[in-house]
CSV table of C-alpha atoms in Angstrom, one decimal:
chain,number,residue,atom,x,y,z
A,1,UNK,CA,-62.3,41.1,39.7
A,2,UNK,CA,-65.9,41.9,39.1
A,3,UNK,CA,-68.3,40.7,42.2
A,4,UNK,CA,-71.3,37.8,41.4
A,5,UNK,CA,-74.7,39.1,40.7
A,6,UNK,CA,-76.5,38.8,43.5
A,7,UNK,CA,-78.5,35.7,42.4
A,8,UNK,CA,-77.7,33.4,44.1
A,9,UNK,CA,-78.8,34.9,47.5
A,10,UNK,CA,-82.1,35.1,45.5
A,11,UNK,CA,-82.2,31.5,44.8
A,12,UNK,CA,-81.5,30.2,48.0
A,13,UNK,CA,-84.1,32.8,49.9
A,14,UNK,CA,-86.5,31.3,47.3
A,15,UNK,CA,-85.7,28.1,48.2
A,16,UNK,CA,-86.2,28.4,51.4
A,17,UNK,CA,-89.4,30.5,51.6
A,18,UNK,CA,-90.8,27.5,48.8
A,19,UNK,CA,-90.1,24.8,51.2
A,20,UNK,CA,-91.2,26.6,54.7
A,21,UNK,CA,-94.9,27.1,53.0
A,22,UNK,CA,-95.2,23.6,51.8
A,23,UNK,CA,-93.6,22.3,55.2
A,24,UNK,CA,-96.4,25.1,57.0
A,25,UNK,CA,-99.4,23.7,54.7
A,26,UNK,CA,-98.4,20.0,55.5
A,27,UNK,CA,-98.1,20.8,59.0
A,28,UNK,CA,-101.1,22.4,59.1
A,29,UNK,CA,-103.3,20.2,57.3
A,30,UNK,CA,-101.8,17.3,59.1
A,31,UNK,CA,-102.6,19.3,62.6
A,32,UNK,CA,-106.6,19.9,61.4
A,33,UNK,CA,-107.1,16.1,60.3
A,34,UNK,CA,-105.7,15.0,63.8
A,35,UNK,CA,-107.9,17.6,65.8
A,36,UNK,CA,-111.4,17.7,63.7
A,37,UNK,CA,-111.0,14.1,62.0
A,38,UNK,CA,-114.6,12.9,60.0
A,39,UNK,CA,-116.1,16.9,60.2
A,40,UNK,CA,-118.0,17.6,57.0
A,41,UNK,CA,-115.4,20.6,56.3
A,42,UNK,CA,-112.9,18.0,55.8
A,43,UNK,CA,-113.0,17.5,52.3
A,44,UNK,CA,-113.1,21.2,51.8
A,45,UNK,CA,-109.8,21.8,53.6
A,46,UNK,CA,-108.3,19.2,52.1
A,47,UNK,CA,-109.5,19.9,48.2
A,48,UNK,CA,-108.0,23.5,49.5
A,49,UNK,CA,-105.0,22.7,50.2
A,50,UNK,CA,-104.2,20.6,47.4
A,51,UNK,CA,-105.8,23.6,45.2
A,52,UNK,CA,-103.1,26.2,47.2
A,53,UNK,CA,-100.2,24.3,47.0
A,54,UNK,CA,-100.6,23.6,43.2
A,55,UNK,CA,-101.1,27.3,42.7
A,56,UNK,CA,-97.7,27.8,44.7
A,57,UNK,CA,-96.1,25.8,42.6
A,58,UNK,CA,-96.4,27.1,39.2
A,59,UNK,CA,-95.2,30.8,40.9
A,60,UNK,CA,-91.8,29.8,39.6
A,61,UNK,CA,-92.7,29.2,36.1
A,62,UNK,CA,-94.2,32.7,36.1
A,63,UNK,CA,-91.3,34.5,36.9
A,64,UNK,CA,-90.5,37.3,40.0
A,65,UNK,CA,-91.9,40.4,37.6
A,66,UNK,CA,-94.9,42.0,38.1
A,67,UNK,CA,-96.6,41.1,35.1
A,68,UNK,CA,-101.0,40.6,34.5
A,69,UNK,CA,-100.0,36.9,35.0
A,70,UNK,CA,-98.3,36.9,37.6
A,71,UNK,CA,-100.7,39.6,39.8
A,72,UNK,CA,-103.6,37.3,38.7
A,73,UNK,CA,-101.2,34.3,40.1
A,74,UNK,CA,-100.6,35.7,43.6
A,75,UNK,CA,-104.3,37.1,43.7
A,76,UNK,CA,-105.4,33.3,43.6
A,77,UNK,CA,-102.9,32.0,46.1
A,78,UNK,CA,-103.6,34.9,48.7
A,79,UNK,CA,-107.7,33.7,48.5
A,80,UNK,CA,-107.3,30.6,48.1
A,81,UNK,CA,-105.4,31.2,51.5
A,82,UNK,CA,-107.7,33.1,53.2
A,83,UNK,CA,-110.3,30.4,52.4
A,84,UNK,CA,-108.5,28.0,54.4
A,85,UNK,CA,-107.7,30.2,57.1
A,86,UNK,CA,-111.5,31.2,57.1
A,87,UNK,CA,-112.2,27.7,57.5
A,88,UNK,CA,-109.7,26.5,59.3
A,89,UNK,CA,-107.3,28.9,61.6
A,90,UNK,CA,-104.4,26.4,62.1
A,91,UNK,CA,-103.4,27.6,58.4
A,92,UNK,CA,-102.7,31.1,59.2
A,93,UNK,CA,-99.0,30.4,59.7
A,94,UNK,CA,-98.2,29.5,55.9
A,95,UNK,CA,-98.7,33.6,55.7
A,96,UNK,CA,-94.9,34.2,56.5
A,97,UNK,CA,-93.7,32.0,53.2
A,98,UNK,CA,-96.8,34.0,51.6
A,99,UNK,CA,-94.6,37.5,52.9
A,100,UNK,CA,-91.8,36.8,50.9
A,101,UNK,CA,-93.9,36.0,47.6
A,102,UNK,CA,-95.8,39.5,47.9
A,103,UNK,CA,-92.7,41.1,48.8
A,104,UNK,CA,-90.8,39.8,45.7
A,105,UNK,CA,-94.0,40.3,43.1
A,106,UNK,CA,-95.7,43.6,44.2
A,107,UNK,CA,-93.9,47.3,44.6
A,108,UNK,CA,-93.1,48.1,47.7
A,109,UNK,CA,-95.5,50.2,49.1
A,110,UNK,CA,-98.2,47.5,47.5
A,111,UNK,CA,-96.4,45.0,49.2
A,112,UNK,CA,-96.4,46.4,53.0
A,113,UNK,CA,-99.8,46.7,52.8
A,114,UNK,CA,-100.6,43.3,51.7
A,115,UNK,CA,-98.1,41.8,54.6
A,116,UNK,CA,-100.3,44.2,57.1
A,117,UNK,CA,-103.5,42.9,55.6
A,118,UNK,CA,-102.3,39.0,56.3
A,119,UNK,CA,-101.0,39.7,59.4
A,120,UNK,CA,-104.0,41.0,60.7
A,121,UNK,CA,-105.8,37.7,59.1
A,122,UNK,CA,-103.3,35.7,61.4
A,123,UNK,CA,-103.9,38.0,64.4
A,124,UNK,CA,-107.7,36.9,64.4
A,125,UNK,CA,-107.5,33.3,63.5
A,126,UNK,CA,-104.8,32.4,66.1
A,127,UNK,CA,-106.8,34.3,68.8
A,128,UNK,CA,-109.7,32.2,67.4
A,129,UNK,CA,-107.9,29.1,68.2
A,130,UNK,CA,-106.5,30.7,71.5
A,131,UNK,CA,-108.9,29.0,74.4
A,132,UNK,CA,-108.1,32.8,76.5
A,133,UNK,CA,-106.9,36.0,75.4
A,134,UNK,CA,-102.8,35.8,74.8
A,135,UNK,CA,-101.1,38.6,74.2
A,136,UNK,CA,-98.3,37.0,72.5
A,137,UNK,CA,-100.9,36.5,70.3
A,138,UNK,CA,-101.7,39.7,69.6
A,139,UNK,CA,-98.1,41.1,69.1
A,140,UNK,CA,-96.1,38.1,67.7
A,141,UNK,CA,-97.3,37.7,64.0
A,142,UNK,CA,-96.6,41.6,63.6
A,143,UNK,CA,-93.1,41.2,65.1
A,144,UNK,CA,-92.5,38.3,62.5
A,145,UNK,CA,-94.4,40.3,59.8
A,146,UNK,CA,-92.1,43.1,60.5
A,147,UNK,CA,-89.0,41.4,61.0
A,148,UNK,CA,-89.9,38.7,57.7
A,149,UNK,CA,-90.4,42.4,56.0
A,150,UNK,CA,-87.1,44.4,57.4
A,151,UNK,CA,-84.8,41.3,56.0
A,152,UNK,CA,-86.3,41.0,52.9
A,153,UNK,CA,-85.8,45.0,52.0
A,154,UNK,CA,-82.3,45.3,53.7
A,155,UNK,CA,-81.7,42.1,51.2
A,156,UNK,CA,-82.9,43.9,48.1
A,157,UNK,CA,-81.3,47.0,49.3
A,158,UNK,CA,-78.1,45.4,49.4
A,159,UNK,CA,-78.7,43.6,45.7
A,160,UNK,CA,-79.6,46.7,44.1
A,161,UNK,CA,-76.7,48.4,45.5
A,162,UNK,CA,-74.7,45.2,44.3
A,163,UNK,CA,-76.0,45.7,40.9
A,164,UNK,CA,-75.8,49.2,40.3
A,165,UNK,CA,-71.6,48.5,41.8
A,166,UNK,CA,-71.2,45.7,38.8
A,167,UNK,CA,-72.8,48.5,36.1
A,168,UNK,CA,-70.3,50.9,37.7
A,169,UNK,CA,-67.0,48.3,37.3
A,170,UNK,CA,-67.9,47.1,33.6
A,171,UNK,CA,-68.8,50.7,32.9
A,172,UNK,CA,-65.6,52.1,34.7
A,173,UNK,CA,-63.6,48.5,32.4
A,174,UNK,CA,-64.9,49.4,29.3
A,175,UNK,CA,-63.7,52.9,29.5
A,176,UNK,CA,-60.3,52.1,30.9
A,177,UNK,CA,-60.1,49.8,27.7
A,178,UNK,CA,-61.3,52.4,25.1
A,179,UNK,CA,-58.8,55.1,26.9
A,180,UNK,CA,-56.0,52.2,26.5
A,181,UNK,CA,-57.0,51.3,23.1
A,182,UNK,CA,-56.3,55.4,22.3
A,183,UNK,CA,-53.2,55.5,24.4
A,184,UNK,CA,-51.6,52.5,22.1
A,185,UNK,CA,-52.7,54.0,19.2
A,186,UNK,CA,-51.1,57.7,20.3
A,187,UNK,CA,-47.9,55.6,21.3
A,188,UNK,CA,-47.7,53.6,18.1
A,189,UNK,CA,-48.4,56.6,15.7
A,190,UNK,CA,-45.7,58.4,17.8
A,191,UNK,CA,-43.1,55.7,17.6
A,192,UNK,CA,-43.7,55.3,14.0
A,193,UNK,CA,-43.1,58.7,13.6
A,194,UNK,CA,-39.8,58.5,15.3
A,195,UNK,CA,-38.9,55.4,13.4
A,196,UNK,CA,-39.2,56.9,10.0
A,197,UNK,CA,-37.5,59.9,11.1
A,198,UNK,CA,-34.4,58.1,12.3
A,199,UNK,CA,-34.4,56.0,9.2
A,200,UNK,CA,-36.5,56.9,6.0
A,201,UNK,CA,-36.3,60.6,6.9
A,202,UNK,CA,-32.5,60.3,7.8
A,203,UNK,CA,-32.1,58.1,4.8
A,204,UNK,CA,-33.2,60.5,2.2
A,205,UNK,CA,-31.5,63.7,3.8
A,206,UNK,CA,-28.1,61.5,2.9
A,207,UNK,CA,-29.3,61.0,-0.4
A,208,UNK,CA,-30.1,64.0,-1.6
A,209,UNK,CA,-26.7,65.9,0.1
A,210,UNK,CA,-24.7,63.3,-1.8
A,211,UNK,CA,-26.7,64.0,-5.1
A,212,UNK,CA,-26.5,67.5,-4.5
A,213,UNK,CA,-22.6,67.0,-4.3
A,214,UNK,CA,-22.4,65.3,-7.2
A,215,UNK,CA,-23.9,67.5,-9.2
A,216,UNK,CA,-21.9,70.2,-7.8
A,217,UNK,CA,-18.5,68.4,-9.0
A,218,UNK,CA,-19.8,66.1,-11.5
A,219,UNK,CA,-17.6,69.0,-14.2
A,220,UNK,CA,-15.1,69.3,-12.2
A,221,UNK,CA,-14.3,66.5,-10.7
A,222,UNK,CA,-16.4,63.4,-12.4
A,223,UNK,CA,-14.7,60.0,-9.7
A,224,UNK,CA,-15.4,62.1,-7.1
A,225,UNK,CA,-19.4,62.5,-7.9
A,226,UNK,CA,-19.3,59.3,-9.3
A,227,UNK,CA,-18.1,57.9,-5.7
A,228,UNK,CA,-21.3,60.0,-4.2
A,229,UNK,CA,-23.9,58.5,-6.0
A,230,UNK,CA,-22.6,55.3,-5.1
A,231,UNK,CA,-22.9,56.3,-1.8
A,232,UNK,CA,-26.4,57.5,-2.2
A,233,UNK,CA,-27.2,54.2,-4.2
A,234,UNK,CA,-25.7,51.9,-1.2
A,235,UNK,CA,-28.3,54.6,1.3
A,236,UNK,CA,-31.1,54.2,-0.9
A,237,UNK,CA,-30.6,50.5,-0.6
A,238,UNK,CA,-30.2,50.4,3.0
A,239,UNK,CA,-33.5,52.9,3.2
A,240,UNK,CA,-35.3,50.5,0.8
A,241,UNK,CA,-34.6,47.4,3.3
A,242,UNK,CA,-35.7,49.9,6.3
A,243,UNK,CA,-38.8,50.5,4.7
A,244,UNK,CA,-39.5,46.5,4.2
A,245,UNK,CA,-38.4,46.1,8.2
A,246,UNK,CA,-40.9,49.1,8.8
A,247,UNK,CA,-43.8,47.0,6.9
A,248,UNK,CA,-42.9,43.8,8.6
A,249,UNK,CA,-41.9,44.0,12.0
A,250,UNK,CA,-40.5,47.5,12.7
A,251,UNK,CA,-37.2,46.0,14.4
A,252,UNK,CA,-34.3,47.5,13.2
A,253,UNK,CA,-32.6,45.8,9.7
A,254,UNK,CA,-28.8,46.3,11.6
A,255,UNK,CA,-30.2,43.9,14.5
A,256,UNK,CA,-31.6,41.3,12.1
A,257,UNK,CA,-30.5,37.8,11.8
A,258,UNK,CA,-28.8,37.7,15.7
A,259,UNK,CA,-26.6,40.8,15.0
A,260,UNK,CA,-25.6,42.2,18.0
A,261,UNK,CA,-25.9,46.1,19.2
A,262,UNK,CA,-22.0,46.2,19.2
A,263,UNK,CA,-22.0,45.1,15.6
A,264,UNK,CA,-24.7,47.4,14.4
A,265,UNK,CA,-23.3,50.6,16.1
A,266,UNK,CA,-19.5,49.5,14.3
A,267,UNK,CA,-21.3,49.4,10.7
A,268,UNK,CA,-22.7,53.1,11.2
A,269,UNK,CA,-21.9,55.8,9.0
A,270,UNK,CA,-22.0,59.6,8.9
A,271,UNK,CA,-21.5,60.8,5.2
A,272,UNK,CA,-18.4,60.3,3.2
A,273,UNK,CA,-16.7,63.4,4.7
A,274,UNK,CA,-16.9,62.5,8.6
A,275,UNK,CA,-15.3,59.5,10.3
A,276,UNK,CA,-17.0,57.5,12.5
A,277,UNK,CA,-15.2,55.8,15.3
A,278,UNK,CA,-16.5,53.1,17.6
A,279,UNK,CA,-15.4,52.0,21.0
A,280,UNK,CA,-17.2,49.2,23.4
A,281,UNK,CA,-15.7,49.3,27.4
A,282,UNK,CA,-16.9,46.9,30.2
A,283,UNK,CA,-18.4,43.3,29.5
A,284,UNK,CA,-20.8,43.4,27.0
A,285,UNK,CA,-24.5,41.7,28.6
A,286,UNK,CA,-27.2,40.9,26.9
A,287,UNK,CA,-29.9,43.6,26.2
A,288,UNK,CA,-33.4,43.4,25.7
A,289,UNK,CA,-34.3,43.9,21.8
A,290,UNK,CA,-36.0,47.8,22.9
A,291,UNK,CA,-33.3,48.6,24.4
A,292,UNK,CA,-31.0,47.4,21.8
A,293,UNK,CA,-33.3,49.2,19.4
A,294,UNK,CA,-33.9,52.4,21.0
A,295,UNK,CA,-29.6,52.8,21.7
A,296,UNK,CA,-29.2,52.4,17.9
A,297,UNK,CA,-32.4,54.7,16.8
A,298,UNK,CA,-30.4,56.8,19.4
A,299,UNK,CA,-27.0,56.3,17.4
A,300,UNK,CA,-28.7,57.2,14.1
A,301,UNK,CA,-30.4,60.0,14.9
A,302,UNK,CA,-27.3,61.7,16.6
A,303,UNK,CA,-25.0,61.0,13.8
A,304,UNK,CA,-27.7,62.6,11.7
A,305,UNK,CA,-27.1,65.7,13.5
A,306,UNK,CA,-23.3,64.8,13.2
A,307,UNK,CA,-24.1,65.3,9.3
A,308,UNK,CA,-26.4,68.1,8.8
A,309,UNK,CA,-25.4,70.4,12.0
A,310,UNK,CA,-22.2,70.1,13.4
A,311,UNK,CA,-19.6,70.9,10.8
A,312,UNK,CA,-17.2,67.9,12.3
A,313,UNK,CA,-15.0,65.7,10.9
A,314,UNK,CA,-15.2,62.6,12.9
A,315,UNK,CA,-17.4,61.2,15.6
A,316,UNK,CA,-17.1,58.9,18.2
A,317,UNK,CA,-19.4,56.1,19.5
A,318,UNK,CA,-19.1,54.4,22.9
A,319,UNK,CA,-20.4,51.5,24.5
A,320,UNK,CA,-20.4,51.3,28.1
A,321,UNK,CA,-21.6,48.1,30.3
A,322,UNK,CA,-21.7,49.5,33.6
A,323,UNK,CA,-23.1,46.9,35.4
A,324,UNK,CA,-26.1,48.3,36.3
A,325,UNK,CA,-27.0,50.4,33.0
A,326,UNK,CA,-25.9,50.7,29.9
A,327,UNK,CA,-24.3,54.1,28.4
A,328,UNK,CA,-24.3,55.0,25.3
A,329,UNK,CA,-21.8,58.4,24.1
A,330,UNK,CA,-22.1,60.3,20.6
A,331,UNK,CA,-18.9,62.8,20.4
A,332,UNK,CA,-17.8,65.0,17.7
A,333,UNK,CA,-15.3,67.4,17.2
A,334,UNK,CA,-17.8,70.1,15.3
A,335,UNK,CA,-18.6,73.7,16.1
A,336,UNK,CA,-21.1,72.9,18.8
A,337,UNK,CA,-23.0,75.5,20.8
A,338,UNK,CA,-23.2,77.7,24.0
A,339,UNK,CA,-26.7,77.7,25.1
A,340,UNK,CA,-28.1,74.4,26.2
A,341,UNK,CA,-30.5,72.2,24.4
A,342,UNK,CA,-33.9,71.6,26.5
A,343,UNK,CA,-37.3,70.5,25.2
A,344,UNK,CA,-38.7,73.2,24.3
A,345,UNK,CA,-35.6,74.9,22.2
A,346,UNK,CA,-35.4,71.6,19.8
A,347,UNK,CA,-36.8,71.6,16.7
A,348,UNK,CA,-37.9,68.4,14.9
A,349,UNK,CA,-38.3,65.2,16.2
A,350,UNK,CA,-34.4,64.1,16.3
A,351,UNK,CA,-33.7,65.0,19.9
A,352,UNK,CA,-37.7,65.1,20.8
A,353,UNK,CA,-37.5,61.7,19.8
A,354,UNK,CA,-34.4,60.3,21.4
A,355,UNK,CA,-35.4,61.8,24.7
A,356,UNK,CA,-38.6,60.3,24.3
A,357,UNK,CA,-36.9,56.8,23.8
A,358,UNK,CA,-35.3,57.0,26.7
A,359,UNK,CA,-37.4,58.3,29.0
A,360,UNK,CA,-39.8,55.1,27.7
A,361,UNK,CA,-36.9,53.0,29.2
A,362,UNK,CA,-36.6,54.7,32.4
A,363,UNK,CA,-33.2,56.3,31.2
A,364,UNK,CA,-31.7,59.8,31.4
A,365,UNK,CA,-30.5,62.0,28.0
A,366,UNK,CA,-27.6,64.3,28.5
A,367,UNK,CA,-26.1,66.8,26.4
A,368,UNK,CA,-22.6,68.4,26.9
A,369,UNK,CA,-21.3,71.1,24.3
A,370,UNK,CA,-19.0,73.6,24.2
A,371,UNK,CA,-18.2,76.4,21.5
A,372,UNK,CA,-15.1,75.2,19.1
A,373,UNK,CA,-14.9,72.0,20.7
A,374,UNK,CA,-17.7,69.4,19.7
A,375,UNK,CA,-20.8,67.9,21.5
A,376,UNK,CA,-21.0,65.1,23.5
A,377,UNK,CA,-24.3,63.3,23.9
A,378,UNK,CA,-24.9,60.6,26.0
A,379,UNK,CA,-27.7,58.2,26.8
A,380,UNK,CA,-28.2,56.1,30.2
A,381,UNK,CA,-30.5,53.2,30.1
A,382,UNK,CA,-30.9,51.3,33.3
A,383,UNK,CA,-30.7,47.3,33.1
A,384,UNK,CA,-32.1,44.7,35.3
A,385,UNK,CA,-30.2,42.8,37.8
A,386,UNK,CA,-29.2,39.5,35.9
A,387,UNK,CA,-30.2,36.7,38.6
């Protein structure tokens, strides 16, 4: 959560300082007409300090920055001020409400110097009014001068610091958004690449080995090339309908309409020439749709392998509701292979891609093979505790 700027400690030291001077001036003013009633300076003071605390009041309108206006402003009040103290001591305690306002309007070097200058103003009228030399006198003003001072920078130490924190945190949040923003992106561009591999991409392959079959025995053997490019008509019709899920929603065609994983993974194919067994254990939960979706991307892409790779003649897929996960096993009987598979010996993005899906579900990828008797590849997906 990003802090408050620090305004409205501002507004409520302004407040306060605004109030202590015209309480001071009253105070004062009240103070000389009781002491030095019918003198002929009377009207003086009094046209004085109606003049000063007019002045004081259209500071606000004028705003806190040290503009012409605004120096010509405080230049008014502070002789206006020193005027009345001139004339009458007793007013040399609205100073400390005049602190604040040179503090806030002038630099701060500018500003000590003035606060020094008014302080020694007070120092001299308030021994003036002193019947005997005091020395509380002579060292209190400066103690409040200094301490009126001190609290006023530590404040606007502490807002600056405030401020420069809040540019830091909306700095910091704009460029945790823009390095989100390219994170999606990279994820979405690399999940649509795995989604048109394990379905356009996969599609086509199909195709164009049936085509090329048919071709091959459409002389020889014209029902049986006949019966491949019907095959390759029902795959271009199931890759046309992949391509219309791809432009709409991206969730897989099989799962449409309430179709359950089980279903989906029974209707899959491997090419007319391998058979494609499927086998559900356990009791079957409900899945979240991306898991659903990834275990039948998964499904696809292995049986593609089945096809192009493996020289098998039938495959097994298997189901498993384990309680706690959800297992999914690709078998075939084909050549396989001796050395094992890792990331950086596989070539495409088939298994790139399927260990990328489930490692985006917190699963594990497995691959068992042995020369002469098949490959078995399984993937693990953990599920949440039903409550």
């Amino acid at each position: 959560m990003t802090p408050a700027p620090p305004r409205d400690d501002t507004r409520t030291l302004a407040t306060v300082a605004h109030t202590a001077f015209f309480l001071l001036l009253g105070a004062s003013l009240f103070r000389f007409l009781l002491r030095h009633p019918g003198e002929p300076r009377t009207p003086w003071i009094i046209a004085l300090s109606i003049t000063l605390a007019l002045l004081y009041v259209l500071g606000p309108a004028l705003g806190a920055a040290p503009t012409l206006r605004r120096l010509l402003w405080l230049g008014l009040v502070i002789t206006t001020w020193v005027v009345l103290v001139v004339l009458a001591p007793s007013f040399a305690w609205c100073a400390v409400p005049l602190f604040f306002t040179a503090l806030r309007t002038l630099p701060p070097r500018a500003a000590i110097v003035l606060v020094a200058l008014l302080t020694t103003l007070v120092v001299i009228a308030q021994l003036q009014l002193a019947k005997s030399f005091d020395p509380n006198l002579l060292l209190a003003p400066p103690a409040v001068a200094a301490l009126a001072t001190a609290v006023f920078v530590h404040m606007e130490r502490q807002a600056q610091a405030q401020r420069t924190l809040i540019d830091d945190l909306i700095r910091t949040r704009r460029e945790l958004a823009a390095t989100e923003r390219r994170e999606g992106t990279l994820a979405e561009r690399q999940r649509l690449s795995m989604e048109i591999h394990d379905t356009l991409a996969q599609n086509l392959s199909s195709q164009q080995m049936l085509l090329q079959a048919a071709d091959r025995t459409w002389d020889t053997d014209p029902g049986t090339a006949r019966a491949h490019v019907r095959t390759a008509t029902g795959i271009a019709a199931h890759g046309l309908a992949e391509a219309r899920r791809l432009v709409h929603d991206l969730a897989p065609s099989e799962l449409a309409d309430g179709a359950g994983l089980a279903d989906a993974l029974r209707s899959l194919e491997a090419g007319p020439d391998i058979e494609v067994r499927f086998h559900l254990e356990g009791t079957p939960a409900p899945l979240p749709d991306r898991v659903q979706s990834a275990l039948l991307r998964i499904a696809q892409g292995a049986l593609a392998n089945v096809r192009e790779h493996s020289g098998a003649r039938t495959a097994a897929l298997t189901l498993s509701f384990l309680g706690d996960q959800v297992v999914l096993d690709i078998a075939d009987d084909g050549h396989g292979f001796a050395e094992p598979r890792t990331d950086a010996a596989e070539r495409g993005h088939g298994l790139p891609a399927m260990r990328a899906r489930v490692r985006q579900l917190g699963g594990t990828l497995t691959i068992e093979s042995t020369p002469g008797e098949g490959t078995v590849l399984s993937a693990a997906i953990p599920l949440e505790p039903a409550p």
